[in-house]
Coordinates of C-alpha atoms and ligand atoms in Angstrom, one line a residue:
M290 CA 0.2 0.1 0.0
C291 CA 1.0 3.6 -0.2
G292 CA 4.7 4.6 1.0
I293 CA 6.2 7.5 2.2
V294 CA 9.8 8.6 2.1
G295 CA 11.4 12.1 3.2
Y296 CA 15.0 13.6 3.5
V297 CA 16.4 17.1 4.9
G298 CA 20.0 17.4 5.0
P299 CA 23.2 18.2 3.2
K300 CA 23.0 15.5 0.3
A301 CA 20.9 15.2 -2.7
A302 CA 17.5 14.7 -1.2
P303 CA 15.8 13.4 -4.5
T304 CA 18.1 10.8 -4.7
I305 CA 17.8 9.4 -1.4
V306 CA 14.2 9.6 -1.3
F307 CA 14.0 7.7 -4.8
D308 CA 16.2 5.1 -3.3
G309 CA 13.8 4.8 -0.2
L310 CA 10.7 4.4 -2.5
K311 CA 12.7 1.5 -4.2
K312 CA 12.9 -0.1 -0.8
L313 CA 9.1 0.3 -0.5
E314 CA 8.1 -1.0 -3.8
Y315 CA 7.1 -4.5 -2.2
R316 CA 4.2 -2.7 -0.1
G317 CA 2.5 -2.6 -3.7
Y318 CA 1.6 0.6 -5.9
D319 CA 0.9 1.9 -9.1
S320 CA 2.3 5.4 -9.6
A321 CA 5.0 7.2 -7.8
G322 CA 6.3 10.9 -7.3
I323 CA 8.9 13.1 -5.7
A324 CA 8.7 16.6 -4.5
S325 CA 12.0 18.5 -3.8
I326 CA 12.4 22.0 -3.0
N327 CA 15.7 23.9 -4.5
G328 CA 14.5 27.7 -4.3
T329 CA 11.6 26.7 -5.9
L330 CA 9.1 23.5 -5.5
E331 CA 9.4 20.9 -8.5
L332 CA 7.8 17.7 -8.7
R333 CA 8.3 14.5 -11.2
R334 CA 5.6 12.2 -11.0
A335 CA 5.1 9.0 -13.1
E336 CA 2.2 6.3 -13.4
G337 CA 3.2 2.8 -13.0
K338 CA 6.3 1.2 -11.9
L339 CA 9.4 3.2 -10.4
F340 CA 11.5 2.9 -13.5
N341 CA 9.1 5.2 -15.2
L342 CA 9.7 7.8 -12.5
A343 CA 13.6 7.3 -12.9
N344 CA 13.3 7.8 -16.6
K345 CA 11.6 11.3 -16.0
L346 CA 14.3 12.0 -13.3
H347 CA 16.7 11.1 -15.9
E348 CA 15.3 13.3 -18.6
S349 CA 14.8 16.2 -16.0
P350 CA 16.8 15.8 -12.8
L351 CA 15.4 17.2 -9.4
V352 CA 17.9 18.6 -7.3
G353 CA 17.7 20.1 -3.8
Q354 CA 18.0 19.0 0.1
T355 CA 14.6 18.9 1.1
A356 CA 12.5 16.3 -0.5
I357 CA 9.4 14.0 0.0
G358 CA 8.2 10.8 -2.3
H359 CA 5.4 8.6 -2.4
T360 CA 4.2 5.2 -4.0
R361 CA 0.7 5.3 -4.2
W362 CA -2.0 2.7 -4.0
A363 CA -5.0 4.0 -6.0
T364 CA -7.9 4.6 -4.0
H365 CA -9.7 7.9 -5.1
G366 CA -9.0 8.4 -9.0
A367 CA -7.6 6.3 -11.1
P368 CA -3.5 5.2 -10.9
I369 CA -2.7 8.0 -13.7
E370 CA 0.2 10.8 -13.5
R371 CA -2.0 13.6 -12.5
N372 CA -3.9 11.6 -9.2
A373 CA 0.0 10.2 -8.4
H374 CA 1.5 12.2 -5.2
P375 CA 3.1 14.4 -4.5
H376 CA 0.3 17.2 -4.9
A377 CA 0.9 20.8 -5.4
D378 CA -0.9 23.7 -5.2
E379 CA -1.8 25.9 -8.3
R380 CA 1.2 28.5 -7.0
H381 CA 3.5 25.8 -6.2
H382 CA 3.9 26.8 -2.8
V383 CA 3.2 23.5 -1.2
A384 CA 3.5 19.6 -1.9
V385 CA 1.6 16.8 0.2
V386 CA 2.1 13.1 0.3
Q387 CA -0.9 11.3 2.3
N388 CA -1.5 7.5 3.2
G389 CA -5.1 7.3 4.0
I390 CA -8.6 8.6 2.9
V391 CA -9.9 12.0 3.5
E392 CA -13.3 11.0 4.1
N393 CA -14.9 14.6 3.7
F394 CA -12.8 15.5 0.8
I395 CA -15.8 16.5 -1.3
D396 CA -17.2 18.9 1.3
L397 CA -13.6 20.4 1.4
R398 CA -13.1 20.5 -2.3
T399 CA -16.5 22.2 -2.6
K400 CA -15.5 24.9 -0.2
L401 CA -11.9 25.6 -1.6
Q402 CA -13.2 25.7 -5.0
A403 CA -15.5 28.5 -4.0
Q404 CA -12.5 30.2 -2.7
G405 CA -10.8 29.9 -6.0
H406 CA -8.5 27.1 -5.8
V407 CA -7.9 24.9 -8.9
F408 CA -8.1 21.3 -8.6
V409 CA -6.4 19.3 -11.1
S410 CA -6.7 15.6 -10.0
D411 CA -9.4 13.1 -8.9
T412 CA -7.6 12.5 -5.2
D413 CA -8.7 13.2 -1.9
T414 CA -5.3 14.1 -1.2
E415 CA -5.1 17.2 -3.1
V416 CA -7.5 18.9 -0.6
I417 CA -4.8 19.0 2.0
T418 CA -2.5 20.8 -0.5
H419 CA -5.1 23.5 -1.1
L420 CA -6.1 23.7 2.5
I421 CA -2.4 24.3 3.7
D422 CA -2.1 26.8 0.9
Q423 CA -5.2 28.8 1.9
G424 CA -3.5 29.0 5.4
L425 CA -0.4 30.4 4.0
L426 CA -2.6 32.9 1.9
D427 CA -4.0 34.1 5.3
G428 CA -0.7 34.7 6.7
H429 CA 0.2 31.8 8.9
T430 CA 3.5 29.9 9.2
L431 CA 3.7 26.6 7.5
L432 CA 3.2 24.8 10.8
E433 CA 0.3 26.6 11.8
A434 CA -1.2 26.4 8.6
C435 CA -0.4 22.4 8.5
R436 CA -2.5 22.3 11.9
L437 CA -5.5 24.0 10.8
A438 CA -5.5 21.9 7.6
F439 CA -5.0 18.7 9.5
A440 CA -7.9 19.8 11.9
Q441 CA -10.1 19.6 9.6
L442 CA -9.8 16.4 7.8
K443 CA -11.8 13.3 8.8
G444 CA -10.3 9.9 8.4
A445 CA -7.1 8.2 9.3
H446 CA -4.1 9.7 7.3
A447 CA -0.2 9.9 7.4
I448 CA 0.9 13.0 5.7
A449 CA 4.3 14.7 4.8
V450 CA 4.4 18.1 3.5
V451 CA 7.0 20.5 2.1
S452 CA 6.9 23.9 1.1
Q453 CA 9.1 26.6 -0.4
S454 CA 8.0 28.9 2.5
A455 CA 10.0 26.8 4.6
P456 CA 12.6 25.2 2.3
D457 CA 14.7 23.0 4.7
T458 CA 11.5 21.8 6.7
I459 CA 9.4 18.4 6.4
I460 CA 6.1 18.3 8.4
A461 CA 4.7 15.1 9.2
V462 CA 1.7 14.1 10.8
R463 CA -0.1 10.9 12.0
I464 CA -3.7 10.6 12.4
G465 CA -5.5 7.4 13.4
N466 CA -4.2 4.0 11.7
A467 CA -3.2 4.8 8.1
G468 CA 0.3 3.4 8.4
G469 CA 3.1 4.6 10.1
V470 CA 4.8 7.7 10.4
I471 CA 8.4 7.1 11.6
V472 CA 11.1 9.9 11.8
G473 CA 14.7 8.5 11.3
L474 CA 17.4 10.3 13.2
G475 CA 20.8 11.0 11.5
E476 CA 24.0 13.5 12.1
E477 CA 22.8 16.9 10.5
E478 CA 20.4 15.1 8.4
N479 CA 16.8 13.6 9.1
Y480 CA 14.6 11.1 7.5
L481 CA 11.0 10.4 7.5
A482 CA 9.2 7.0 6.2
S483 CA 5.9 5.3 6.5
D484 CA 8.1 1.8 6.8
I485 CA 11.5 1.2 8.3
P486 CA 13.3 -0.4 5.2
A487 CA 12.9 2.6 3.4
I488 CA 15.6 4.4 5.4
L489 CA 17.4 1.6 7.4
E490 CA 20.5 1.7 5.5
H491 CA 20.9 5.3 6.7
T492 CA 19.9 5.1 10.5
Q493 CA 18.7 2.6 13.0
R494 CA 17.3 5.1 15.3
M495 CA 13.9 5.8 14.9
V496 CA 11.0 7.8 16.6
Y497 CA 7.4 6.7 15.8
L498 CA 4.8 9.3 15.9
E499 CA 1.4 8.6 17.8
D500 CA -1.8 9.0 16.9
R501 CA -2.4 13.3 16.4
E502 CA 1.3 13.9 16.8
M503 CA 3.3 16.0 14.5
A504 CA 7.2 16.2 13.7
V505 CA 8.8 19.3 12.3
I506 CA 11.7 17.9 10.5
M507 CA 14.9 19.8 9.9
P508 CA 18.5 18.9 9.4
K509 CA 19.7 19.7 12.8
S510 CA 16.7 19.0 14.8
V511 CA 13.3 17.3 14.9
T512 CA 10.4 18.8 17.3
Y513 CA 7.2 16.9 18.2
Q514 CA 3.9 18.3 19.2
T515 CA 0.6 17.3 19.1
L516 CA -2.3 18.4 16.9
A517 CA -3.3 20.8 19.5
G518 CA 0.1 22.3 19.7
Q519 CA 1.5 20.8 22.9
T520 CA 5.3 19.9 22.7
V521 CA 5.7 16.2 22.9
S522 CA 9.0 14.6 24.0
K523 CA 9.7 11.5 22.1
T524 CA 12.2 8.8 22.7
A525 CA 14.1 7.2 19.9
V526 CA 14.4 3.2 19.6
T527 CA 17.1 1.4 18.0
I528 CA 15.8 -1.1 15.5
G529 CA 17.7 -4.5 15.5
W530 CA 17.3 -5.3 12.0
D531 CA 20.4 -4.9 9.8
P532 CA 20.4 -3.6 6.3
V533 CA 21.8 -6.4 4.8
S534 CA 18.9 -8.7 5.7
A535 CA 16.5 -6.1 3.8
A536 CA 18.5 -6.8 0.6
K537 CA 18.0 -9.9 -1.7
G538 CA 21.7 -11.2 -1.7
P539 CA 22.0 -14.1 -4.2
Y540 CA 18.1 -14.8 -4.5
R541 CA 16.1 -14.1 -7.5
H542 CA 13.4 -12.9 -5.3
F543 CA 12.6 -11.8 -1.9
M544 CA 9.8 -14.3 -1.5
Q545 CA 12.3 -17.1 -2.2
K546 CA 15.0 -15.6 0.0
E547 CA 12.4 -15.1 2.8
I548 CA 11.3 -19.1 2.3
Y549 CA 15.0 -20.1 2.9
E550 CA 15.6 -17.8 6.0
Q551 CA 12.7 -19.7 8.0
P552 CA 15.3 -22.1 9.7
Q553 CA 17.1 -19.0 10.7
S554 CA 13.7 -16.9 11.8
I555 CA 12.3 -19.8 13.4
Q556 CA 15.5 -20.0 15.6
N557 CA 15.3 -16.3 16.2
T558 CA 11.9 -16.4 17.7
L559 CA 12.6 -19.6 19.9
R560 CA 15.9 -17.8 21.3
G561 CA 15.9 -17.0 25.0
R562 CA 12.0 -18.0 25.0
V563 CA 12.5 -21.9 25.4
D564 CA 14.5 -22.9 28.4
F565 CA 15.8 -26.3 27.3
L566 CA 16.9 -27.0 30.8
K567 CA 13.8 -26.4 32.9
N568 CA 11.8 -27.3 29.9
K569 CA 9.7 -24.1 30.2
I570 CA 8.8 -21.2 28.0
E571 CA 9.2 -17.5 29.1
F572 CA 8.3 -14.6 27.0
E573 CA 9.7 -11.3 27.6
A574 CA 6.7 -9.1 27.3
L575 CA 4.1 -11.3 28.5
S576 CA 4.8 -12.3 31.8
L577 CA 1.6 -13.7 33.7
T578 CA 0.8 -15.2 37.2
H579 CA -0.8 -18.6 37.5
E580 CA -3.9 -16.6 38.6
E581 CA -3.9 -14.5 36.0
A582 CA -3.4 -17.5 33.2
K583 CA -6.1 -19.4 35.4
N584 CA -8.7 -16.5 35.0
I585 CA -8.6 -16.2 31.2
R586 CA -12.0 -17.1 30.0
R587 CA -11.4 -17.5 26.3
I588 CA -9.0 -16.1 23.7
I589 CA -10.1 -14.3 20.7
I590 CA -7.6 -14.1 17.8
V591 CA -8.1 -11.2 15.4
A592 CA -6.2 -11.1 12.1
C593 CA -6.4 -10.9 8.2
G594 CA -5.4 -13.2 5.3
T595 CA -2.3 -15.5 6.2
S596 CA -2.2 -14.0 10.1
A597 CA -5.9 -15.4 10.3
Y598 CA -4.7 -18.6 9.1
A599 CA -2.0 -18.9 11.4
G600 CA -4.4 -18.1 14.2
L601 CA -6.3 -21.2 13.0
V602 CA -3.4 -23.3 13.8
G603 CA -3.3 -21.5 17.1
K604 CA -6.7 -22.4 17.8
F605 CA -5.9 -25.8 17.5
V606 CA -2.7 -26.0 19.7
I607 CA -3.7 -23.5 22.2
E608 CA -7.1 -25.2 23.0
Q609 CA -5.2 -28.7 23.3
L610 CA -2.5 -27.8 25.3
A611 CA -3.8 -24.9 27.7
R612 CA -7.6 -26.0 27.6
V613 CA -9.0 -22.6 27.2
S614 CA -11.3 -21.7 24.3
V615 CA -9.8 -19.9 21.5
Q616 CA -12.0 -18.3 18.7
V617 CA -10.6 -16.8 15.7
D618 CA -12.0 -14.0 14.0
Y619 CA -11.4 -12.3 10.7
A620 CA -10.6 -8.7 11.8
S621 CA -12.2 -7.0 9.1
E622 CA -15.6 -8.6 10.6
F623 CA -15.1 -8.4 14.5
R624 CA -16.2 -4.9 15.1
Y625 CA -19.2 -5.1 13.1
R626 CA -20.9 -7.7 14.9
D627 CA -20.9 -6.2 18.4
P628 CA -18.8 -9.5 19.5
L629 CA -19.1 -10.8 23.1
V630 CA -16.1 -9.8 25.0
D631 CA -15.4 -9.1 28.9
E632 CA -12.7 -8.4 31.1
Q633 CA -11.5 -12.3 31.1
T634 CA -11.6 -12.3 27.3
I635 CA -7.7 -11.7 25.6
I636 CA -7.8 -10.5 22.4
L637 CA -5.0 -11.6 20.5
A638 CA -3.9 -9.6 17.4
I639 CA -1.7 -11.3 15.0
T640 CA -0.3 -9.1 12.1
Q641 CA 3.1 -9.0 10.4
S642 CA 3.0 -5.4 9.8
G643 CA 1.3 -4.4 13.0
E644 CA -0.4 -1.8 10.9
T645 CA -3.4 -3.7 9.2
V646 CA -6.0 -1.2 9.6
D647 CA -9.0 -4.0 10.3
T648 CA -6.6 -5.7 12.8
L649 CA -6.1 -2.6 14.7
A650 CA -9.5 -1.8 14.5
A651 CA -10.6 -5.2 16.2
M652 CA -7.9 -4.1 18.6
E653 CA -9.7 -1.0 19.7
E654 CA -13.0 -2.7 19.6
G655 CA -11.8 -5.5 22.3
K656 CA -10.1 -2.6 24.3
K657 CA -13.5 -0.8 24.4
K658 CA -15.1 -3.8 25.8
G659 CA -12.9 -4.5 28.5
A660 CA -10.3 -7.1 26.8
K661 CA -6.7 -7.3 27.5
L662 CA -4.8 -6.6 24.2
W663 CA -2.3 -9.1 23.2
S664 CA -0.4 -9.4 19.9
I665 CA 2.2 -11.3 17.9
V666 CA 3.9 -8.6 15.5
N667 CA 6.9 -8.7 13.6
V668 CA 7.4 -4.8 13.3
Q669 CA 8.7 -3.5 16.6
G670 CA 7.4 -0.3 17.6
S671 CA 4.1 -0.8 15.1
M672 CA 0.8 0.7 16.1
A673 CA -0.1 -3.0 17.3
H674 CA 3.2 -3.5 19.0
R675 CA 2.6 -0.2 20.9
I676 CA -1.0 -0.4 22.0
S677 CA -0.9 -4.0 23.3
D678 CA -0.7 -4.9 26.8
G679 CA 1.7 -7.9 26.0
S680 CA 3.5 -8.8 22.9
I681 CA 5.3 -11.4 21.6
L682 CA 7.7 -10.4 18.5
M683 CA 7.7 -12.7 15.6
R684 CA 11.4 -11.8 15.1
S685 CA 11.3 -12.6 11.5
G686 CA 13.4 -9.6 10.4
P687 CA 11.9 -7.7 7.4
E688 CA 9.6 -9.3 5.3
I689 CA 9.6 -7.7 1.7
G690 CA 7.8 -10.0 -0.5
V691 CA 4.1 -9.3 -0.4
A692 CA 3.2 -12.7 0.0
S693 CA 3.8 -13.7 3.5
T694 CA 5.9 -16.8 4.4
K695 CA 8.6 -16.6 7.0
A696 CA 6.0 -14.3 9.3
F697 CA 3.7 -17.2 9.1
T698 CA 5.9 -20.0 10.5
T699 CA 7.2 -17.7 13.1
T700 CA 3.7 -16.7 14.0
I701 CA 3.2 -20.3 14.6
T702 CA 5.9 -21.0 16.4
D703 CA 4.8 -18.2 18.7
L704 CA 1.4 -19.7 19.0
V705 CA 2.9 -23.2 19.9
M706 CA 5.1 -21.7 22.7
L707 CA 2.2 -19.6 23.6
G708 CA 0.3 -22.7 24.2
V709 CA 2.8 -24.3 26.2
Y710 CA 3.3 -21.1 28.2
L711 CA -0.4 -21.0 29.2
G712 CA -0.6 -24.7 29.6
Q713 CA 2.3 -24.8 32.3
L714 CA 0.7 -21.8 33.9
R715 CA -2.7 -23.2 34.1
G716 CA -1.6 -26.6 34.9
T717 CA -3.1 -28.4 32.1
L718 CA 0.2 -29.8 30.8
S719 CA 1.9 -32.8 32.3
P720 CA 5.7 -32.5 33.0
E721 CA 6.1 -35.4 30.3
K722 CA 4.1 -33.6 27.8
Q723 CA 5.9 -30.4 28.6
V724 CA 9.3 -32.1 27.9
E725 CA 7.6 -33.5 24.8
M726 CA 6.7 -29.8 23.3
I727 CA 10.0 -28.5 24.3
K728 CA 11.7 -31.2 22.4
A729 CA 9.3 -30.7 19.4
L730 CA 10.0 -27.2 19.2
A731 CA 13.8 -27.7 19.4
H732 CA 14.0 -29.8 16.5
L733 CA 12.0 -27.0 14.3
P734 CA 14.6 -25.0 12.8
E735 CA 16.9 -28.4 11.9
L736 CA 13.3 -29.7 10.5
A737 CA 13.0 -26.6 8.5
G738 CA 16.5 -27.0 7.2
E739 CA 15.9 -30.3 6.0
V740 CA 12.8 -29.6 3.8
L741 CA 14.6 -27.0 2.3
A742 CA 17.9 -28.8 1.7
E743 CA 18.7 -28.8 -2.1
G744 CA 17.0 -31.8 -4.1
Y745 CA 14.5 -32.6 -1.1
N746 CA 11.8 -32.4 -3.3
D747 CA 11.6 -31.7 -7.1
Y748 CA 9.2 -28.6 -7.1
D749 CA 10.2 -27.3 -10.5
H750 CA 9.1 -30.6 -12.0
I751 CA 5.7 -30.3 -10.7
A752 CA 5.3 -26.7 -11.3
N753 CA 6.4 -27.1 -14.8
L754 CA 3.8 -29.8 -15.3
Y755 CA 1.0 -27.8 -13.8
H756 CA 1.5 -24.0 -14.2
Q757 CA -0.8 -23.9 -16.9
Y758 CA -3.8 -25.3 -15.1
T759 CA -6.8 -22.6 -14.2
D760 CA -7.7 -23.9 -10.9
F761 CA -6.5 -25.9 -7.7
L762 CA -7.9 -27.4 -4.7
Y763 CA -6.1 -27.9 -1.4
L764 CA -7.3 -30.3 1.1
G765 CA -6.2 -30.8 4.8
R766 CA -7.6 -31.8 8.1
G767 CA -7.0 -30.9 11.8
S768 CA -4.1 -28.3 12.0
N769 CA -3.2 -29.0 8.4
Y770 CA -6.7 -27.7 7.3
P771 CA -5.2 -24.1 7.8
I772 CA -2.4 -25.2 5.9
A773 CA -4.6 -25.9 3.2
L774 CA -5.9 -22.5 3.2
E775 CA -2.8 -20.7 3.2
G776 CA -1.0 -23.1 0.5
A777 CA -4.1 -21.8 -1.9
L778 CA -3.5 -18.0 -0.9
K779 CA 0.1 -18.5 -1.6
L780 CA -0.9 -19.8 -5.0
K781 CA -3.5 -17.4 -5.9
E782 CA -1.5 -14.1 -4.6
I783 CA 1.4 -14.9 -6.9
S784 CA 0.4 -16.8 -9.7
Y785 CA -3.3 -15.6 -10.1
I786 CA -4.6 -19.3 -10.5
H787 CA -7.5 -19.9 -8.8
A788 CA -7.4 -21.9 -6.0
E789 CA -9.2 -23.0 -2.9
G790 CA -8.5 -24.5 0.4
Y791 CA -11.0 -26.6 2.4
P792 CA -11.3 -28.6 5.3
A793 CA -10.7 -32.1 3.7
G794 CA -14.1 -33.6 5.2
E795 CA -15.9 -30.9 3.5
M796 CA -15.1 -31.6 0.0
K797 CA -18.0 -33.9 -0.2
H798 CA -20.4 -31.1 1.0
G799 CA -20.1 -29.1 -2.2
P800 CA -16.3 -28.9 -4.1
I801 CA -16.1 -32.6 -5.1
A802 CA -18.4 -31.5 -8.2
L803 CA -15.3 -29.6 -9.3
I804 CA -13.5 -32.5 -9.4
D805 CA -12.1 -34.1 -13.0
D806 CA -9.3 -34.9 -14.5
K807 CA -8.3 -31.3 -14.8
L808 CA -8.3 -30.2 -11.4
P809 CA -4.9 -31.0 -9.4
V810 CA -5.5 -31.6 -5.9
V811 CA -3.4 -31.0 -3.2
C812 CA -3.9 -33.4 -0.4
I813 CA -1.9 -32.7 2.9
A814 CA -1.7 -36.2 4.2
T815 CA 0.8 -36.3 6.9
Q816 CA 0.6 -39.2 9.8
D817 CA -1.5 -37.9 12.4
H818 CA -4.6 -38.8 14.2
V819 CA -6.5 -37.9 10.9
Y820 CA -4.3 -39.6 8.4
D821 CA -6.8 -42.5 7.7
K822 CA -9.7 -40.1 7.1
M823 CA -7.3 -38.1 4.6
I824 CA -6.6 -41.4 2.9
S825 CA -10.4 -41.9 2.2
Q826 CA -10.7 -38.2 0.9
I827 CA -7.6 -39.0 -1.7
E828 CA -9.7 -42.2 -2.7
Q829 CA -12.7 -39.9 -3.5
V830 CA -10.6 -37.5 -5.4
R831 CA -9.0 -40.4 -7.6
A832 CA -12.5 -42.2 -8.1
R833 CA -13.6 -38.8 -9.9
N834 CA -10.3 -38.7 -11.9
G835 CA -8.9 -35.7 -10.1
L836 CA -5.0 -35.4 -10.3
V837 CA -3.5 -35.8 -6.8
I838 CA -0.4 -33.8 -5.4
S839 CA 0.3 -35.6 -1.8
L840 CA 2.0 -34.0 0.6
I841 CA 3.1 -36.8 2.8
N842 CA 5.6 -37.9 5.6
E843 CA 8.8 -39.6 4.3
G844 CA 8.5 -43.2 3.8
D845 CA 4.7 -43.1 3.2
D846 CA 4.5 -45.6 0.4
A847 CA 0.8 -46.1 1.0
V848 CA -0.5 -42.4 0.0
A849 CA 2.6 -42.2 -2.3
D850 CA 0.7 -45.4 -4.5
K851 CA -2.5 -43.4 -4.6
S852 CA -0.9 -40.3 -5.9
D853 CA 0.2 -38.6 -8.9
H854 CA 2.9 -36.6 -7.5
V855 CA 4.2 -36.7 -3.8
I856 CA 5.9 -33.9 -2.0
R857 CA 7.6 -35.1 1.3
I858 CA 8.6 -33.7 4.8
P859 CA 10.0 -35.4 7.6
K860 CA 8.1 -36.9 10.3
V861 CA 7.2 -33.9 12.8
H862 CA 5.5 -33.6 16.0
P863 CA 1.8 -33.5 15.3
F864 CA 1.7 -29.9 17.0
T865 CA 4.5 -28.7 15.2
T866 CA 3.6 -30.1 11.9
P867 CA 2.0 -27.0 10.2
I868 CA 5.2 -25.1 10.5
I869 CA 6.8 -27.6 8.3
S870 CA 4.0 -28.8 6.2
V871 CA 3.4 -25.1 4.9
I872 CA 6.9 -24.6 3.6
P873 CA 6.6 -26.9 0.3
L874 CA 3.3 -25.4 -0.5
Q875 CA 5.2 -21.8 -0.2
L876 CA 7.6 -23.4 -2.5
L877 CA 5.2 -25.0 -5.0
A878 CA 3.5 -21.8 -5.4
Y879 CA 6.8 -19.9 -6.0
H880 CA 7.8 -22.4 -8.7
I881 CA 4.5 -22.4 -10.4
A882 CA 4.6 -18.3 -10.1
V883 CA 8.2 -18.3 -11.9
W884 CA 7.1 -20.6 -14.7
R885 CA 4.2 -18.4 -15.4
G886 CA 6.3 -15.2 -15.4
A887 CA 4.6 -13.5 -12.8
D888 CA 5.7 -10.6 -10.6
V889 CA 6.3 -12.9 -7.6
D890 CA 7.5 -10.1 -4.9
Q891 CA 4.8 -7.6 -5.9
P892 CA 1.6 -9.3 -7.2
R893 CA -0.7 -7.1 -8.9
N894 CA -3.5 -5.3 -6.7
L895 CA -2.0 -6.7 -3.4
A896 CA 0.0 -4.6 -0.8
K897 CA 2.1 -5.7 2.0
S898 CA 0.6 -3.9 4.6
V899 CA -3.2 -3.0 4.2
T900 CA -3.9 0.5 5.7
V901 CA -7.3 1.0 4.3
E902 CA -10.7 -0.7 5.1
Ligands
AGP1262 C1 -0.3 -12.8 3.1 O1 0.7 -13.5 1.9 C2 -0.8 -11.6 2.3 N1 -0.3 -10.6 1.6 C3 -2.0 -11.0 3.4 O2 -2.9 -11.9 3.2 C4 -1.6 -10.6 4.8 O3 -1.1 -11.6 5.6 C5 -2.6 -9.6 5.5 O4 -2.7 -8.6 5.0 C6 -2.2 -9.4 6.9 O5 -1.2 -8.4 7.0 P1 -0.7 -8.2 8.5 O6 0.1 -9.6 9.1 O7 0.3 -7.3 8.2 O8 -1.7 -7.8 9.4

């Protein structure tokens, strides 16, 4: 979704901003632009990918030491050049970029047009530019003009402003949850970004704006205040990610790199939390007493997309280990049905980005009703992380590919640890079971490495055979049912092949009608308590000439004999199987997308963090 980058300092600001925008390409966008101050305000904008903007900058370079830039994901107005951000007023005094939606833009535009302002785009954002310009025309300083303008906006926004009336200043504001506004602190230079990777190569010292906070960013100083004008003192956090891990390295795609990083990211999320000597789990930012753990009546997991599917695995594991009821809700639905929540409810938000607007809204709804907020997040300092009463960091490192992979497996690892943690506090785990679970967790990095070893499965061969098929069905049972959903989601996201995931037992209640010799059916049939049931589903697919691609445990000849193709995984503890069984499905989707020549890291229409409803 939209991205913002800004720079003030002695260096070539447009170049730094352009490079930052490149690092945000993964978020998904359809046009881009930069505004720079060099005596006067100048803009370059282009529809489509950043190379179009690069060509424009090549033909007509921008210079200056203050600049802001934006990658736009269209909401209001087609993705064409005149709708791309930044937007400038007719006098070219002010340029604005915005993430979010100005809900009252029609009223504001009518008012501004009556005052003589001329609109040249179809966007909601342009009203902000004219509102600020009107403030300057009325004799206000830039800061005052911004404050007056921001106060008139309805909705959630992340905004950055530059103006030739204050040539070495960027003004930024965060209102509500339309994505992050992060100030990066340098030496005699400062940065602005909606997301950490954009500026991480320049600084690891970041300051996050909270709701209704503004920053006045200059080369040698940054000051913070509320929208009401009250000074705020902010503390910088040091981001642990190293810039190298945000680069592609020897891999062809970020998604491929992130799939192969899973042994390491799983290891990272376990580190310091699993006590192998005492066979216990401890979380650094979630310490409960036995009493508090016993008082939990139910946990409601709120999440979207892949994170919601991880939540479904969490339900399976936490209910069994900690004997507490777990409900999984799509965050986008949760707040619209007056959910039953009380003080003994935990709202557990799962969100890689920590900025997904629906998930944040679900958290707010839970808080309003008295629940405690927990979260599992990847981005430290993100909104979800900050508003939680307790949080578990995924420690996946930056996930750049739009299709989530390593964040999914670290989340499930965290959920298994959470199940053990709650089980040990609630007294629902026998000492033997606790030892068994700790052992299962300890083996995970090694098992993930085994599945990823060269030649373990020939995905490329299967992808070559099947990349031209138009529909896929994925079936799984138990904790592999969410893996069927996730496998299908991965395939449709990056290859644009229609794919459905189903709990295998439901197949006969509808999807069976689809089965013929043109439908590949991916059957997850690991040797667990529902293995025999899976075999009978496979028989039903075969009886209708469906093409069976089975995901099985090593050495399982029984299912291999009934399958057109097999993908193998080692034998894994049933509670941690989904963490390993999803990896081949990520790779299958990846190879199929590559065969189709698809844009793996930036699939069409998708965004990495979805900051609009
Ligand atoms: C995953 O491949 C998707 N791109 C998407 O479903 C994603 O998981 C969802 O938008 C939730 O994002 P979050 O974890 O950042 O909240």
